Coordinates of C-alpha atoms in Angstrom, one line a residue:
Chain A
X1 CA 0.0 0.0 0.0
X2 CA 3.0 2.2 0.1
X3 CA 2.6 3.5 -3.4
X4 CA -0.8 4.7 -2.5
X5 CA 0.2 6.8 0.4
X6 CA 1.9 9.4 -1.7
X7 CA -1.0 9.9 -3.9
X8 CA -3.4 9.7 -1.1
X9 CA -1.6 12.5 0.6
X10 CA -2.0 14.6 -2.5
X11 CA -5.5 13.6 -2.8
X12 CA -6.6 14.0 0.7
X13 CA -5.4 17.5 0.6
X14 CA -8.2 18.3 -1.8
X15 CA -10.8 15.9 -0.5
X16 CA -11.6 17.7 2.7
X17 CA -13.9 20.6 2.8
X18 CA -12.2 23.8 1.8
X19 CA -13.2 25.7 4.8
X20 CA -10.9 23.8 7.1
X21 CA -8.0 24.2 4.9
X22 CA -8.8 27.8 4.4
X23 CA -8.7 28.3 8.1
X24 CA -5.4 26.6 8.3
X25 CA -4.0 28.7 5.5
X26 CA -5.4 31.8 7.1
X27 CA -3.4 31.0 10.3
X28 CA -0.4 30.0 8.3
X29 CA -0.6 33.2 6.3
X30 CA -0.8 35.3 9.4
X31 CA 2.2 33.6 10.8
X32 CA 4.1 34.0 7.7
X33 CA 3.2 37.6 7.3
X34 CA 4.3 38.3 10.9
X35 CA 7.5 36.4 10.2
X36 CA 8.1 38.3 7.1
X37 CA 7.5 41.6 8.7
X38 CA 9.8 40.8 11.5
X39 CA 12.4 39.6 9.1
X40 CA 11.9 42.7 7.1
X41 CA 12.7 44.9 10.1
X42 CA 15.6 42.6 11.0
X43 CA 17.1 42.8 7.5
X44 CA 16.5 46.5 7.4
X45 CA 18.6 46.9 10.5
X46 CA 21.2 44.6 9.2
X47 CA 21.5 46.3 5.9
X48 CA 21.7 49.7 7.3
X49 CA 24.7 48.6 9.2
X50 CA 27.0 47.1 6.7
X51 CA 25.8 49.0 3.6
X52 CA 26.9 52.5 3.9
X53 CA 26.4 53.4 0.3
X54 CA 23.6 55.3 -1.2
X55 CA 21.7 52.1 -1.6
X56 CA 21.2 52.2 2.0
X57 CA 18.5 54.8 1.9
X58 CA 16.7 53.2 -1.0
X59 CA 16.5 49.9 1.0
X60 CA 15.1 51.6 4.0
X61 CA 12.7 53.5 1.8
X62 CA 11.8 50.2 0.2
X63 CA 11.1 48.4 3.4
X64 CA 9.4 51.3 5.0
X65 CA 6.9 51.6 2.2
X66 CA 5.7 48.1 2.5
X67 CA 2.2 48.3 3.8
X68 CA 1.4 46.4 6.9
X69 CA 0.4 42.9 5.9
X70 CA -3.3 42.6 5.9
X71 CA -4.1 39.0 6.2
X72 CA -7.5 38.8 4.6
X73 CA -8.2 37.0 1.5
X74 CA -10.3 39.8 0.1
X75 CA -7.1 41.7 -0.5
X76 CA -5.9 39.1 -2.9
X77 CA -8.3 39.8 -5.6
X78 CA -7.2 40.0 -9.2
X79 CA -8.1 43.6 -9.4
X80 CA -5.1 44.6 -7.4
X81 CA -2.5 42.6 -9.1
X82 CA -2.7 44.3 -12.5
X83 CA -2.3 47.6 -10.7
X84 CA 0.9 46.3 -9.1
X85 CA 2.1 45.0 -12.3
X86 CA 1.3 48.2 -14.2
X87 CA 4.5 49.7 -13.0
X88 CA 6.6 46.9 -14.4
X89 CA 6.0 46.8 -18.1
X90 CA 8.0 49.9 -18.8
X91 CA 10.9 48.5 -16.9
X92 CA 11.0 45.3 -18.7
X93 CA 13.4 46.5 -21.3
X94 CA 16.2 46.8 -18.9
X95 CA 16.0 43.8 -16.6
X96 CA 19.0 42.0 -17.9
X97 CA 21.1 42.0 -14.8
X98 CA 18.9 41.5 -11.8
X99 CA 17.2 38.3 -12.8
X100 CA 16.6 37.0 -9.3
X101 CA 14.2 39.7 -8.0
X102 CA 12.4 39.7 -11.3
X103 CA 11.6 36.1 -11.1
X104 CA 10.6 36.5 -7.6
X105 CA 8.3 39.2 -8.7
X106 CA 6.5 36.7 -10.9
X107 CA 6.4 34.2 -8.2
X108 CA 4.7 36.2 -5.5
X109 CA 2.5 38.4 -7.5
X110 CA -0.6 37.8 -5.5
X111 CA 0.7 39.3 -2.3
X112 CA 0.4 43.0 -2.0
X113 CA 3.5 43.7 0.0
X114 CA 5.8 41.5 -1.9
X115 CA 4.5 42.9 -5.1
X116 CA 5.3 46.4 -3.9
X117 CA 8.6 45.4 -2.7
X118 CA 9.4 43.7 -6.0
X119 CA 8.3 46.7 -8.0
X120 CA 10.5 48.9 -5.8
X121 CA 13.4 46.6 -6.3
X122 CA 13.0 46.8 -10.0
X123 CA 12.4 50.4 -10.2
X124 CA 15.6 51.2 -8.5
X125 CA 18.0 49.4 -10.8
X126 CA 19.5 47.1 -8.4
X127 CA 23.1 46.5 -9.1
X128 CA 25.7 44.3 -7.5
X129 CA 26.0 45.7 -4.1
X130 CA 22.4 45.5 -3.5
X131 CA 22.2 42.0 -4.5
X132 CA 22.6 41.0 -0.9
X133 CA 19.4 42.8 -0.1
X134 CA 18.0 41.3 -3.2
X135 CA 18.9 37.9 -2.0
X136 CA 17.3 38.6 1.3
X137 CA 14.2 39.8 -0.5
X138 CA 14.4 36.8 -2.7
X139 CA 14.4 34.5 0.3
X140 CA 11.4 36.3 1.7
X141 CA 9.5 36.1 -1.5
X142 CA 10.5 32.5 -1.8
X143 CA 8.9 31.9 1.5
X144 CA 5.8 33.4 0.2
X145 CA 6.0 31.4 -2.9
X146 CA 6.2 28.2 -0.9
X147 CA 3.2 29.3 1.1
X148 CA 1.4 30.1 -2.2
X149 CA 2.3 26.7 -3.3
X150 CA 0.7 25.3 -0.3
X151 CA -2.2 27.5 -0.8
X152 CA -2.4 26.4 -4.4
X153 CA -2.2 22.8 -3.5
X154 CA -4.6 22.7 -0.7
X155 CA -6.9 25.6 -1.3
X156 CA -9.7 26.3 -3.7
X157 CA -9.1 27.3 -7.1
X158 CA -11.3 30.2 -6.8
X159 CA -9.2 32.0 -4.3
X160 CA -6.1 32.3 -6.2
X161 CA -6.1 34.3 -9.4
X162 CA -3.9 31.8 -11.1
X163 CA -4.4 31.4 -14.8
X164 CA -6.8 28.6 -15.1
X165 CA -8.0 27.6 -18.5
X166 CA -10.5 25.1 -17.3
X167 CA -14.2 25.6 -17.7
X168 CA -14.7 23.0 -15.0
X169 CA -13.0 24.9 -12.2
X170 CA -16.2 25.4 -10.3
X171 CA -17.0 21.8 -10.8
X172 CA -13.9 20.9 -9.1
X173 CA -14.6 23.2 -6.2
X174 CA -18.0 21.8 -5.7
X175 CA -17.2 18.2 -6.0
X176 CA -13.8 18.6 -4.5
X177 CA -12.9 15.8 -6.6
X178 CA -9.9 17.1 -8.4
X179 CA -7.5 14.6 -7.0
X180 CA -4.6 15.1 -9.2
X181 CA -6.7 17.0 -11.6
X182 CA -5.7 19.4 -14.3
X183 CA -6.7 22.0 -11.8
X184 CA -3.8 21.2 -9.6
X185 CA -1.9 20.5 -12.7
X186 CA -2.5 24.0 -13.9
X187 CA -1.4 25.3 -10.6
X188 CA 1.7 23.2 -10.7
X189 CA 2.3 24.1 -14.3
X190 CA 2.0 27.8 -13.7
X191 CA 3.9 27.8 -10.5
X192 CA 6.4 25.5 -12.0
X193 CA 6.8 27.8 -14.9
X194 CA 7.5 30.6 -12.6
X195 CA 9.9 28.5 -10.6
X196 CA 11.7 27.6 -13.8
X197 CA 11.9 31.3 -14.5
X198 CA 13.5 31.8 -11.1
X199 CA 15.9 28.9 -11.3
X200 CA 16.3 29.4 -14.9
X201 CA 18.1 32.6 -14.4
X202 CA 21.1 30.3 -13.8
X203 CA 20.4 28.2 -16.8
X204 CA 19.4 30.9 -19.2
X205 CA 16.2 31.7 -20.8
X206 CA 16.2 28.7 -23.1
X207 CA 13.6 26.7 -21.2
X208 CA 11.3 29.5 -20.8
X209 CA 9.9 29.9 -24.3
X210 CA 8.3 26.5 -23.7
X211 CA 6.5 27.9 -20.7
X212 CA 5.4 30.9 -22.6
X213 CA 4.0 28.7 -25.3
X214 CA 2.4 26.7 -22.6
X215 CA 0.7 29.7 -21.4
X216 CA -0.3 30.6 -24.9
X217 CA -1.8 27.3 -25.5
X218 CA -3.5 27.0 -22.2
X219 CA -5.0 30.4 -22.5
X220 CA -6.0 30.0 -26.0
X221 CA -5.8 33.7 -26.4
X222 CA -3.3 35.7 -28.4
X223 CA -1.4 37.1 -25.6
X224 CA 1.7 38.2 -27.3
X225 CA 4.5 38.0 -24.8
X226 CA 7.6 40.0 -25.5
X227 CA 10.7 38.1 -26.2
X228 CA 12.9 39.2 -23.5
X229 CA 13.2 36.1 -21.3
X230 CA 10.7 34.2 -19.3
X231 CA 10.0 36.6 -16.5
X232 CA 8.7 39.3 -18.7
X233 CA 6.6 37.0 -20.8
X234 CA 5.2 35.1 -17.9
X235 CA 4.6 38.3 -16.1
X236 CA 2.7 39.8 -18.9
X237 CA 0.6 36.8 -19.4
X238 CA -0.1 36.4 -15.8
X239 CA -2.2 39.6 -15.3
X240 CA -3.8 39.2 -18.7
X241 CA -4.6 35.6 -18.1
X242 CA -5.6 36.4 -14.5
X243 CA -8.3 38.6 -15.8
X244 CA -9.1 36.3 -18.7
X245 CA -9.0 33.3 -16.4
X246 CA -11.6 34.6 -14.2
X247 CA -14.0 35.2 -17.0
X248 CA -14.4 31.6 -18.1
X249 CA -14.5 30.5 -14.5
X250 CA -17.6 32.4 -13.7
X251 CA -20.0 31.6 -16.5
X252 CA -19.5 27.9 -16.7
X253 CA -21.8 27.3 -19.5
X254 CA -19.9 29.5 -22.0
X255 CA -17.2 27.1 -23.2
X256 CA -14.8 28.5 -25.6
X257 CA -14.8 26.4 -28.7
X258 CA -11.4 25.6 -30.0
X259 CA -10.5 26.2 -33.5
X260 CA -11.7 23.5 -35.9
X261 CA -14.4 22.1 -33.6
X262 CA -18.1 22.5 -34.0
X263 CA -19.9 24.9 -31.8
X264 CA -23.0 22.8 -31.8
X265 CA -24.4 22.7 -28.3
X266 CA -24.8 19.0 -28.4
X267 CA -21.2 18.4 -29.3
X268 CA -20.1 20.9 -26.8
X269 CA -22.0 19.1 -24.1
X270 CA -20.6 15.8 -25.3
X271 CA -17.1 17.2 -25.3
X272 CA -17.6 18.5 -21.7
X273 CA -18.8 15.2 -20.6
X274 CA -15.9 13.4 -22.2
X275 CA -13.5 15.7 -20.6
X276 CA -15.0 15.3 -17.3
X277 CA -14.9 11.5 -17.6
X278 CA -11.3 11.7 -18.7
X279 CA -10.2 13.8 -15.8
X280 CA -11.9 11.5 -13.4
X281 CA -10.2 8.5 -15.0
X282 CA -6.9 10.3 -14.6
X283 CA -7.6 10.9 -11.0
X284 CA -8.4 7.2 -10.5
X285 CA -5.3 6.3 -12.3
X286 CA -3.3 8.0 -9.7
X287 CA -5.0 6.1 -7.0
X288 CA -4.9 2.6 -8.3
X289 CA -1.5 1.0 -8.4
X290 CA -0.3 -0.7 -11.6
X291 CA -2.0 2.1 -13.5
X292 CA 0.3 2.2 -16.5
X293 CA -2.5 1.2 -18.8
X294 CA -3.5 3.8 -21.4
X295 CA -6.5 1.9 -22.5
X296 CA -9.7 3.0 -20.9
X297 CA -11.2 -0.5 -20.8
X298 CA -8.1 -2.1 -19.2
X299 CA -8.0 0.8 -16.8
X300 CA -11.5 0.1 -15.7
X301 CA -10.6 -3.5 -15.3
X302 CA -7.8 -2.5 -13.0
X303 CA -10.1 -0.3 -11.0
X304 CA -12.6 -3.0 -10.6
X305 CA -10.0 -5.5 -9.5
X306 CA -8.5 -3.0 -7.1
X307 CA -11.9 -2.3 -5.5
X308 CA -12.5 -6.0 -5.2
X309 CA -9.1 -6.5 -3.7
X310 CA -9.6 -3.8 -1.1
X311 CA -13.0 -5.3 -0.1
X312 CA -11.4 -8.7 0.1
X313 CA -8.7 -7.2 2.3
X314 CA -11.3 -5.8 4.7
X315 CA -12.9 -9.2 4.8
X316 CA -9.7 -11.0 5.4
X317 CA -8.6 -8.6 8.1
X318 CA -11.9 -8.9 9.9
X319 CA -11.6 -12.7 9.7
X320 CA -8.1 -13.4 10.4
X321 CA -7.0 -11.4 13.4
X322 CA -9.8 -9.4 14.8
X323 CA -12.1 -12.4 14.4
X324 CA -9.8 -14.2 16.7
X325 CA -9.9 -17.9 17.3
X326 CA -13.7 -18.1 17.2
X327 CA -13.7 -17.2 13.6
X328 CA -10.9 -19.5 12.7
X329 CA -12.5 -22.6 14.2
X330 CA -15.2 -23.2 11.6
X331 CA -12.6 -22.9 8.9
X332 CA -10.2 -25.3 10.5
X333 CA -12.2 -28.4 10.3
X334 CA -11.6 -29.3 6.7
X335 CA -8.3 -27.6 6.1
X336 CA -4.9 -29.1 6.3
X337 CA -1.6 -27.6 5.5
X338 CA 0.1 -31.0 5.5
X339 CA -2.1 -32.8 3.0
X340 CA -0.6 -32.6 -0.4
X341 CA 2.3 -30.5 -1.6
X342 CA 0.3 -28.2 -3.8
X343 CA 0.6 -24.6 -3.8
X344 CA -2.4 -24.0 -1.8
X345 CA -1.2 -22.8 1.5
X346 CA -3.1 -21.4 4.4
X347 CA -2.5 -17.7 5.1
X348 CA -2.3 -15.5 8.1
X349 CA -3.6 -16.5 11.4
X350 CA -5.8 -19.1 9.9
X351 CA -2.7 -20.8 8.7
X352 CA -1.1 -20.7 12.1
X353 CA -4.1 -22.3 13.7
X354 CA -4.4 -24.9 11.1
X355 CA -0.9 -25.9 11.2
X356 CA -1.4 -26.9 14.8
X357 CA -4.3 -29.1 13.8
X358 CA -3.8 -32.6 12.8
X359 CA -4.3 -33.4 9.2
X360 CA -7.8 -33.8 8.1
X361 CA -9.0 -36.0 5.4
X362 CA -7.2 -35.6 2.2
X363 CA -10.2 -36.0 0.0
X364 CA -11.7 -32.7 1.2
X365 CA -8.6 -31.1 0.1
X366 CA -8.8 -32.7 -3.3
X367 CA -12.4 -31.6 -3.6
X368 CA -11.3 -28.1 -2.8
X369 CA -8.5 -28.3 -5.3
X370 CA -10.8 -29.5 -8.1
X371 CA -13.3 -26.8 -7.3
X372 CA -10.7 -24.2 -7.4
X373 CA -9.3 -25.5 -10.7
X374 CA -12.8 -25.4 -12.2
X375 CA -13.4 -21.9 -10.9
X376 CA -10.1 -20.7 -12.3
X377 CA -11.0 -21.7 -15.7
X378 CA -13.9 -19.3 -15.7
X379 CA -12.8 -16.4 -13.5
X380 CA -9.7 -15.8 -11.5
X381 CA -11.5 -13.5 -9.1
X382 CA -14.1 -15.9 -8.1
X383 CA -11.5 -18.6 -7.6
X384 CA -9.6 -16.3 -5.3
X385 CA -12.7 -15.5 -3.4
X386 CA -13.5 -19.1 -3.0
X387 CA -10.1 -19.7 -1.6
X388 CA -10.3 -16.8 0.7
X389 CA -13.6 -17.9 1.9
X390 CA -11.9 -21.1 3.0
X391 CA -9.1 -19.3 4.5
X392 CA -6.6 -20.3 1.8
X393 CA -4.5 -18.5 -0.6
X394 CA -2.5 -19.1 -3.6
X395 CA 1.2 -18.8 -3.8
X396 CA 4.0 -19.9 -6.1
X397 CA 5.3 -23.4 -5.4
X398 CA 8.8 -22.1 -4.8
X399 CA 7.6 -19.9 -1.9
X400 CA 5.4 -22.7 -0.6
X401 CA 8.3 -25.1 -0.4
X402 CA 10.5 -22.6 1.2
X403 CA 7.9 -21.9 3.9
X404 CA 7.1 -25.5 4.4
X405 CA 10.7 -26.6 4.8
X406 CA 11.2 -23.7 7.1
X407 CA 8.3 -24.5 9.4
X408 CA 7.2 -28.1 9.1
X409 CA 9.9 -30.7 8.7
X410 CA 7.5 -33.5 8.1
X411 CA 6.3 -32.1 4.8
X412 CA 6.4 -34.1 1.7
X413 CA 6.2 -31.7 -1.2
X414 CA 5.0 -33.2 -4.3
X415 CA 5.2 -31.0 -7.2
X416 CA 2.5 -32.4 -9.2
X417 CA -0.4 -30.0 -9.2
X418 CA -3.1 -28.7 -11.3
X419 CA -2.2 -25.3 -10.1
X420 CA 1.4 -25.5 -11.0
X421 CA 1.2 -23.1 -14.0
X422 CA 0.4 -20.4 -11.5
X423 CA 3.7 -20.9 -9.9
X424 CA 5.4 -19.0 -12.7
X425 CA 2.7 -16.5 -13.1
X426 CA 4.2 -14.0 -10.9
X427 CA 2.5 -11.4 -8.8
X428 CA -0.6 -10.7 -10.7
X429 CA -3.0 -9.2 -8.4
X430 CA -5.6 -11.9 -7.9
X431 CA -3.0 -14.6 -7.4
X432 CA -1.3 -12.7 -4.6
X433 CA -1.4 -14.8 -1.5
X434 CA -2.6 -13.4 1.8
X435 CA 0.9 -13.6 3.1
X436 CA 2.3 -11.6 0.4
X437 CA -0.7 -9.2 0.7
X438 CA 0.2 -8.7 4.2
X439 CA 3.8 -8.2 3.4
X440 CA 2.9 -5.7 0.8
X441 CA 1.0 -3.7 3.4
X442 CA 3.4 -4.2 6.2
X443 CA 6.6 -4.0 4.2
X444 CA 8.0 -6.9 6.2
X445 CA 9.1 -10.3 5.2
X446 CA 6.3 -12.7 4.5
X447 CA 7.7 -15.6 6.3
X448 CA 8.2 -13.6 9.5
X449 CA 4.6 -12.6 9.5
X450 CA 3.3 -16.1 9.1
X451 CA 5.6 -17.5 11.6
X452 CA 4.6 -14.8 14.1
X453 CA 1.0 -15.5 13.5
X454 CA 1.4 -19.2 14.0
X455 CA 3.2 -18.6 17.2
X456 CA 0.6 -16.2 18.5
X457 CA -2.3 -18.3 17.6
X458 CA -0.8 -21.4 19.1
X459 CA -0.4 -19.6 22.4
X460 CA -4.0 -18.4 22.6
Chain B
X1 CA 3.1 23.1 1.3
X2 CA 1.1 20.4 -0.3
X3 CA 2.6 17.6 1.6
X4 CA 2.1 19.2 5.0
X5 CA -1.5 19.8 4.5
X6 CA -2.0 16.4 2.9
X7 CA -0.5 14.3 5.6
X8 CA -2.4 16.3 8.1
X9 CA -5.6 15.5 6.3
X10 CA -4.8 11.9 5.8
X11 CA -3.8 11.5 9.4
X12 CA -7.0 13.2 10.7
X13 CA -9.0 10.9 8.5
X14 CA -7.2 7.9 9.8
X15 CA -7.8 9.0 13.3
X16 CA -11.4 9.5 12.6
X17 CA -11.8 6.1 11.1
X18 CA -9.8 4.4 13.8
X19 CA -11.9 6.0 16.6
X20 CA -15.2 5.0 15.0
X21 CA -14.0 1.5 14.3
X22 CA -12.8 0.9 17.8
X23 CA -16.0 2.2 19.2
X24 CA -17.9 0.0 16.9
X25 CA -15.9 -3.0 18.0
X26 CA -16.4 -2.1 21.6
X27 CA -20.1 -1.8 21.0
X28 CA -20.2 -5.1 19.4
X29 CA -18.3 -6.7 22.3
X30 CA -20.7 -5.2 24.8
X31 CA -23.5 -6.6 22.9
X32 CA -22.2 -10.0 23.0
X33 CA -21.8 -11.3 26.6
X34 CA -24.7 -13.6 26.1
X35 CA -24.1 -15.9 23.2
X36 CA -27.5 -17.4 23.5
X37 CA -29.1 -14.2 22.4
X38 CA -27.7 -14.6 18.9
X39 CA -30.1 -17.3 18.0
X40 CA -33.0 -15.5 19.4
X41 CA -32.3 -12.4 17.3
X42 CA -32.3 -14.6 14.2
X43 CA -29.2 -13.1 12.7
X44 CA -26.7 -15.9 12.5
X45 CA -23.8 -13.9 11.5
X46 CA -20.4 -15.1 12.5
X47 CA -18.2 -12.8 14.4
X48 CA -16.1 -12.0 11.4
X49 CA -19.0 -11.0 9.4
X50 CA -20.1 -8.7 12.1
X51 CA -16.7 -7.2 12.3
X52 CA -16.7 -6.6 8.6
X53 CA -20.1 -4.9 8.9
X54 CA -18.8 -2.8 11.7
X55 CA -15.9 -1.8 9.6
X56 CA -18.0 -0.6 6.7
X57 CA -20.5 1.0 9.0
X58 CA -17.8 3.0 10.9
X59 CA -16.2 4.0 7.6
X60 CA -19.5 5.3 6.2
X61 CA -20.3 7.1 9.5
X62 CA -17.0 8.8 9.5
X63 CA -17.5 10.1 6.0
X64 CA -21.1 11.1 6.9
X65 CA -23.6 11.9 4.3
X66 CA -21.3 13.8 2.0
X67 CA -20.9 11.1 -0.4
X68 CA -23.5 9.0 -2.2
X69 CA -21.8 5.7 -1.4
X70 CA -21.7 6.5 2.3
X71 CA -25.4 7.3 2.3
X72 CA -26.1 4.1 0.6
X73 CA -24.0 2.1 3.1
X74 CA -25.7 3.8 6.0
X75 CA -29.1 3.2 4.7
X76 CA -28.3 -0.4 4.0
X77 CA -26.5 -1.1 7.2
X78 CA -28.3 1.2 9.6
X79 CA -30.0 -0.1 12.6
X80 CA -33.4 0.3 11.2
X81 CA -32.5 -1.5 8.1
X82 CA -31.1 -4.3 10.3
X83 CA -34.3 -4.7 12.2
X84 CA -36.3 -4.5 9.0
X85 CA -34.1 -7.2 7.5
X86 CA -34.5 -9.5 10.5
X87 CA -38.2 -9.3 10.5
X88 CA -38.9 -9.6 6.8
X89 CA -35.9 -11.3 5.4
X90 CA -33.5 -10.1 2.8
X91 CA -36.1 -9.8 0.0
X92 CA -37.3 -6.4 1.2
X93 CA -33.9 -4.8 0.4
X94 CA -34.2 -5.6 -3.3
X95 CA -37.5 -3.6 -3.5
X96 CA -35.9 -0.5 -2.2
X97 CA -33.9 0.1 -5.3
X98 CA -36.7 1.1 -7.6
X99 CA -35.0 3.8 -9.6
X100 CA -33.8 2.7 -12.9
X101 CA -30.2 3.4 -13.7
X102 CA -29.5 5.9 -16.5
X103 CA -27.7 3.9 -19.0
X104 CA -25.3 6.4 -20.3
X105 CA -24.4 6.1 -23.9
X106 CA -20.7 5.4 -24.0
X107 CA -20.5 2.2 -25.9
X108 CA -16.8 1.6 -25.2
X109 CA -17.5 0.7 -21.6
X110 CA -18.7 -2.9 -22.1
X111 CA -19.8 -4.6 -18.9
X112 CA -17.3 -2.9 -16.7
X113 CA -19.6 -0.1 -15.7
X114 CA -22.1 -2.6 -14.5
X115 CA -19.5 -4.4 -12.5
X116 CA -18.3 -1.2 -11.0
X117 CA -21.8 -0.3 -10.1
X118 CA -22.2 -3.5 -8.3
X119 CA -19.0 -3.1 -6.4
X120 CA -19.4 0.5 -5.2
X121 CA -22.3 0.9 -2.8
X122 CA -25.0 3.1 -4.1
X123 CA -23.6 2.9 -7.6
X124 CA -26.7 1.6 -9.2
X125 CA -28.3 4.9 -9.8
X126 CA -25.5 7.0 -10.9
X127 CA -24.2 8.0 -14.3
X128 CA -20.6 7.2 -15.3
X129 CA -19.3 10.5 -14.4
X130 CA -20.3 10.5 -10.7
X131 CA -19.7 6.8 -10.5
X132 CA -16.1 7.4 -11.2
X133 CA -15.9 10.2 -8.7
X134 CA -17.6 8.0 -6.0
X135 CA -15.2 5.2 -6.9
X136 CA -12.2 7.3 -6.3
X137 CA -13.4 8.5 -2.9
X138 CA -14.5 5.0 -2.0
X139 CA -11.1 3.6 -2.9
X140 CA -9.3 6.1 -0.7
X141 CA -11.6 5.4 2.2
X142 CA -11.3 1.7 1.8
X143 CA -7.5 2.0 1.8
X144 CA -7.5 4.0 4.9
X145 CA -9.8 1.6 6.6
X146 CA -7.6 -1.3 5.7
X147 CA -4.6 0.5 7.1
X148 CA -6.4 1.2 10.3
X149 CA -7.5 -2.3 10.7
X150 CA -4.1 -3.6 9.9
X151 CA -2.4 -1.4 12.5
X152 CA -5.0 -2.3 15.1
X153 CA -4.5 -6.0 14.4
X154 CA -0.8 -5.6 14.5
X155 CA -0.6 -3.7 17.7
X156 CA -3.3 -5.3 19.8
X157 CA -3.3 -8.9 19.0
X158 CA 0.1 -10.0 20.1

């Protein structure tokens, strides 16, 4: 289950009602703002000491003109950010040297104080000596960026004026079903693009035309970014797309038809429906392990198998350990681990109890075996369920012999078996034994778990 | 950060599930000091079956009525439904599902949509779109429940 945990973490961030996360972010933001303010003052004091040049006063001027951070979400509306950015376009022509603060400008454009700070930084032609202050400001803005990433990740889409090109943004907010959705993907893409702009100042602006084109494509509008590096282009697109992005978000019904596609309302509805299904399938793909199938039908099969597997796991867990010895007793009567050296072994606590029982009649085992073989011809899943219902599981013969030689010395493994072909089948999901299931979830060795179980059950 | 919020949410969900499950188990144990009463009630479920039901019930209760599948589970396994079932047998449950399912017209789905509907509780009366959404949430909740049960079994049954 370990592979699931990462995705679940990402998913669960969006599954919970937005109010709770909003409150958390509210508190977070307050803390961050207070931190930033204190760090501002701290750095101001620092800089004023070791920077006796004329840059000294502009730094002080800069930091003093930062408005006190108002920690309300209403301030972060798109209306303000274009105003903050209006200062910048005329400065774009000469931002060759100070790439760091520029990229930080892009990164934190939704926060008022950082935007002001950034604009001040740019307006004052920061040269080398002030780069220390710029680095300090960069760290500050990076903090805010990280917070904004957290906000973007865990908050609603509607709160952050990020350029979203999805008509289904509200849908995601309502259903809160955008697990690893294009919603989050758009956040990540845009933030990633800005990050790349920040880090890409080291690597040069070569990567950035990709992101500008990405923005072009995602917006669908002819926002002509100027060609001077990523920051400028991304920045110019950000306010334009911020205002344009809110427009398709509000009237959901008005879907922009792409070029070359019919504007027939039926086909639009059809297209919307298909898109919605596709994004849900993508979200499911992240949840289900072994999800490298591109085919929709096989993906659905995987999903069905996984749900069955999980339900089976709940059943087994309720049976094997929490059920205790009382649940094991009715299953014990006709089971025997010592009868026949097939690959049918008993799993978990059931196996432990059964190993302590004397061997029951062999013919019941043979009946079981034939039954399972018959079932397997039709449907693997039902065969597995039949086995599980009896407290048995299927495992490769090699593993079975290893376990049997390790635990019971009196075994006589005969390798003739109807089920032998499954020995080489490998870990396809239905033929995973309970032991290996438990090991997958526990991350421990299988043999240890079974031996432990047998010991524990024998003591009780 | 994304991971911080995510682990916090998954942990809180796990704690919620665990608490409800344990309380359900305790409730079951307190109900059970007289083994003779089982036959009187008429429900001859083994203990493991009751534990399984308790697991699903606690899971659905933790989710609440936010999701269609949890509502379906609660209505199916609620105490009233149980009494109803005992009195009138299982046939009454079949008559509750009267609403016809909207067969959505996506021919590439074959019989998988039907199978999925049977697996996910409450999935009979949903279109594909919301069925997929419910499946995703159901999968996460099931995985959490399995983890909770596994940890409980590991820690407390030595």
